Coordinates of C-alpha atoms in Angstrom, one line a residue:
Chain A
G1 CA 2.2 7.9 -26.1
E2 CA 5.5 8.3 -24.2
S3 CA 6.5 6.7 -20.9
V4 CA 6.9 9.2 -18.1
G5 CA 7.8 7.9 -14.7
L6 CA 5.3 5.6 -13.1
H7 CA 2.2 7.0 -14.8
L8 CA 0.9 4.8 -17.6
P9 CA -0.1 6.9 -20.5
T10 CA -2.7 5.5 -22.9
L11 CA -2.7 5.3 -26.6
S12 CA -6.0 4.6 -28.2
V13 CA -6.1 3.5 -31.8
Q14 CA -8.7 2.2 -34.3
E15 CA -8.4 -1.4 -35.3
G16 CA -6.5 -1.6 -38.6
D17 CA -4.6 1.7 -38.0
N18 CA -0.9 1.8 -37.3
S19 CA 0.3 2.4 -33.7
I20 CA 3.5 4.2 -32.6
I21 CA 4.6 3.8 -29.0
N22 CA 7.5 5.9 -27.9
C23 CA 10.2 5.6 -25.2
A24 CA 12.9 7.9 -24.0
Y25 CA 16.0 6.6 -22.3
S26 CA 18.7 8.5 -20.5
N27 CA 21.8 6.2 -20.3
S28 CA 24.0 6.9 -23.3
A29 CA 25.9 3.7 -22.4
S30 CA 22.8 1.6 -23.2
D31 CA 23.6 -0.6 -26.2
Y32 CA 20.7 -3.1 -26.2
F33 CA 17.0 -2.4 -26.2
I34 CA 14.0 -4.6 -26.0
W35 CA 10.3 -4.0 -26.3
Y36 CA 8.0 -6.2 -24.1
K37 CA 4.2 -6.6 -24.2
Q38 CA 2.3 -7.3 -21.0
E39 CA -1.3 -8.3 -21.0
S40 CA -3.4 -7.9 -17.9
G41 CA -2.4 -10.4 -15.2
K42 CA 0.5 -11.9 -17.2
G43 CA 4.2 -11.5 -17.3
P44 CA 5.9 -9.5 -20.0
Q45 CA 6.4 -11.1 -23.4
F46 CA 9.4 -10.4 -25.6
I47 CA 8.4 -8.6 -28.9
I48 CA 11.5 -7.3 -30.5
D49 CA 15.0 -6.2 -29.7
I50 CA 17.6 -3.9 -31.3
R51 CA 21.3 -3.3 -30.7
S52 CA 22.8 0.2 -30.7
N53 CA 24.7 -0.4 -33.9
M54 CA 21.3 -0.5 -35.7
D55 CA 18.7 2.2 -36.2
K56 CA 15.8 0.0 -37.4
R57 CA 14.7 -3.6 -37.1
Q58 CA 11.6 -5.2 -38.4
G59 CA 9.6 -8.1 -37.2
Q60 CA 6.2 -9.4 -38.1
R61 CA 4.0 -6.4 -38.1
V62 CA 6.3 -4.6 -35.7
T63 CA 9.2 -2.3 -36.3
V64 CA 11.6 -0.8 -33.7
L65 CA 13.4 2.5 -34.5
L66 CA 16.3 3.7 -32.5
N67 CA 17.6 7.3 -32.5
K68 CA 20.7 7.4 -30.4
T69 CA 21.2 11.1 -31.0
V70 CA 18.1 12.0 -29.0
K71 CA 18.0 8.7 -27.0
H72 CA 14.6 7.7 -28.3
L73 CA 13.1 4.4 -29.1
S74 CA 9.9 3.7 -30.8
L75 CA 7.7 0.6 -31.5
Q76 CA 5.5 0.7 -34.6
I77 CA 2.7 -1.8 -34.9
A78 CA 1.2 -2.2 -38.3
A79 CA -2.5 -2.9 -38.8
T80 CA -3.2 -2.9 -35.1
Q81 CA -5.5 -5.7 -33.9
P82 CA -7.6 -6.1 -30.7
G83 CA -5.1 -8.7 -29.5
D84 CA -2.5 -6.0 -29.5
S85 CA -4.2 -4.3 -26.6
A86 CA -1.7 -4.4 -23.7
V87 CA 0.9 -2.4 -21.9
Y88 CA 4.1 -2.0 -23.8
F89 CA 7.4 -1.5 -22.0
C90 CA 10.8 -0.6 -23.4
A91 CA 13.9 -1.9 -21.6
E92 CA 17.5 -1.1 -22.0
T93 CA 20.8 -2.5 -20.9
D94 CA 24.4 -1.6 -21.3
N95 CA 27.3 -3.9 -22.3
A96 CA 28.4 -4.2 -18.7
G97 CA 25.8 -6.7 -17.8
N98 CA 22.4 -8.0 -18.5
M99 CA 20.3 -6.0 -16.0
L100 CA 17.4 -4.4 -17.7
T101 CA 16.1 -0.9 -16.9
F102 CA 12.4 -0.6 -17.7
G103 CA 10.6 2.4 -19.0
G104 CA 7.3 3.3 -17.4
G105 CA 5.1 1.6 -20.0
T106 CA 2.3 2.7 -22.4
R107 CA -1.1 1.2 -22.4
L108 CA -2.4 0.5 -26.0
M109 CA -6.1 0.3 -26.4
V110 CA -7.5 -0.9 -29.7
K111 CA -11.0 0.1 -30.6
P112 CA -12.9 -2.3 -32.8
Chain B
G1 CA 11.4 -18.7 -27.2
A2 CA 12.5 -19.9 -23.8
V3 CA 9.9 -20.8 -21.2
V4 CA 9.8 -19.7 -17.6
S5 CA 7.2 -20.9 -15.2
Q6 CA 6.1 -19.6 -11.8
H7 CA 4.2 -21.3 -9.1
P8 CA 1.8 -20.6 -7.7
S9 CA 0.0 -18.2 -10.1
R10 CA -1.9 -16.7 -7.2
V11 CA -1.8 -17.1 -3.5
I12 CA -3.8 -15.6 -0.6
C13 CA -2.2 -15.7 2.8
K14 CA -2.8 -14.3 6.3
S15 CA -0.7 -11.5 7.7
G16 CA 2.3 -12.8 9.5
T17 CA 2.7 -16.0 7.5
S18 CA 5.4 -16.7 4.9
V19 CA 4.9 -17.5 1.3
K20 CA 7.3 -19.1 -1.2
I21 CA 7.1 -18.5 -4.9
E22 CA 9.0 -20.7 -7.3
C23 CA 10.5 -19.7 -10.7
R24 CA 11.7 -22.3 -13.1
S25 CA 13.4 -22.1 -16.5
L26 CA 11.9 -25.1 -18.4
D27 CA 14.1 -25.4 -21.4
F28 CA 17.3 -23.6 -20.7
Q29 CA 19.8 -23.1 -18.0
A30 CA 19.3 -19.8 -16.2
T31 CA 22.5 -18.5 -14.9
T32 CA 20.8 -15.4 -13.7
M33 CA 17.3 -14.9 -12.4
F34 CA 15.6 -11.6 -11.5
W35 CA 12.7 -10.9 -9.2
Y36 CA 10.4 -8.0 -9.8
R37 CA 7.3 -6.7 -8.2
Q38 CA 4.6 -4.7 -9.9
F39 CA 1.9 -2.6 -8.4
P40 CA -1.3 -1.9 -10.4
K41 CA -0.8 0.3 -13.4
Q42 CA 2.9 0.7 -12.7
S43 CA 6.1 -0.5 -14.3
L44 CA 8.2 -3.4 -13.1
M45 CA 10.4 -2.7 -10.1
L46 CA 13.5 -4.9 -9.9
M47 CA 13.9 -6.3 -6.4
A48 CA 16.9 -8.5 -6.7
T49 CA 19.3 -10.3 -9.0
S50 CA 20.5 -13.8 -8.3
N51 CA 23.2 -15.9 -9.9
E52 CA 23.2 -19.6 -9.5
G53 CA 25.0 -20.7 -6.4
S54 CA 25.7 -17.3 -5.0
K55 CA 23.9 -14.8 -2.8
A56 CA 21.3 -12.5 -4.4
T57 CA 22.0 -8.8 -5.0
Y58 CA 19.2 -6.7 -3.7
E59 CA 18.1 -3.3 -5.0
Q60 CA 18.2 -0.4 -2.7
G61 CA 15.2 -0.3 -0.4
V62 CA 14.5 -4.1 -0.7
E63 CA 14.8 -5.9 2.7
K64 CA 16.9 -9.0 2.1
D65 CA 15.7 -10.5 5.4
K66 CA 12.1 -10.1 4.3
F67 CA 12.4 -11.2 0.7
L68 CA 14.6 -14.4 0.8
I69 CA 15.9 -15.5 -2.5
N70 CA 17.5 -18.8 -3.2
H71 CA 18.9 -19.8 -6.6
A72 CA 20.2 -23.3 -5.8
S73 CA 20.1 -24.7 -9.3
L74 CA 20.3 -23.5 -12.9
T75 CA 16.6 -24.0 -13.4
L76 CA 15.1 -22.9 -10.1
S77 CA 14.9 -19.8 -8.0
T78 CA 12.6 -19.2 -5.1
L79 CA 11.4 -16.0 -3.5
T80 CA 10.1 -16.3 0.1
V81 CA 8.1 -13.4 1.5
T82 CA 8.5 -13.7 5.2
S83 CA 6.1 -12.4 7.8
A84 CA 3.9 -11.0 5.0
H85 CA 1.8 -7.9 5.6
P86 CA -1.0 -6.5 3.5
E87 CA 1.4 -3.9 1.9
D88 CA 3.3 -6.9 0.5
S89 CA 0.3 -7.7 -1.7
S90 CA 1.5 -7.3 -5.3
F91 CA 2.2 -9.0 -8.5
Y92 CA 5.6 -10.8 -8.3
I93 CA 7.3 -11.6 -11.6
C94 CA 10.6 -13.5 -12.2
S95 CA 12.7 -13.5 -15.3
A96 CA 15.7 -15.6 -16.3
S97 CA 18.6 -15.3 -18.7
G98 CA 21.1 -17.8 -19.8
Q99 CA 24.9 -17.7 -20.3
G100 CA 25.7 -15.1 -22.8
L101 CA 22.1 -14.0 -23.3
R102 CA 21.1 -10.4 -23.0
K103 CA 17.4 -11.1 -23.3
Q104 CA 15.4 -11.9 -20.2
Y105 CA 12.5 -14.3 -20.4
F106 CA 9.7 -13.6 -18.0
G107 CA 7.5 -15.9 -16.0
P108 CA 3.7 -15.5 -15.9
G109 CA 3.8 -13.8 -12.5
T110 CA 2.3 -14.6 -9.1
R111 CA -0.4 -12.5 -7.6
L112 CA 0.1 -12.3 -3.8
T113 CA -2.7 -11.1 -1.6
V114 CA -2.1 -10.8 2.1
T115 CA -5.2 -10.5 4.3

């Protein structure tokens, strides 16, 4: 799924499959990117971040890929679990400050 | 990771009354705090940014006299919704970042319902 404006697209995956959530950004000056996970009724939780001098960063079961050429960010979740069901937001900031600009979000639904 | 708390977690108030929401950084000094509101099935909308000891900077379209923000200490910021109306009903989320930190840590959010 890809974030588009305020509409929340939904990505539905089978438990155990890998998930890929995409995000496009427009500010070429952005140099720091974060993925957040937000469960229903809760605040966003930090998942993983990446600086613009990298194109890939791995965490536990998650990988973030950054393609600066096309201004594209993706979050890959390996072996998706029911607990991964949530809305995922990408956020970006430039080196002028620490204000985040959020993408529209993608709802991930994991089918058992 | 750093912990940010919000209080209350949910509040119901009558139209015309004011409501105060607190945001606290529990284990770090938050030089900057941010207030967001979020409508159902939408992304977070930044309302204002506040630095400790100075006036908040509001985003375009956010009424500073209606949404009063105070950041009096490095661990506490408050958002007061004055003369609340039903259209102010929303999920309000704060976040905090510390000196030299690019990452924002989010609170659990406050669900405001104005009847």
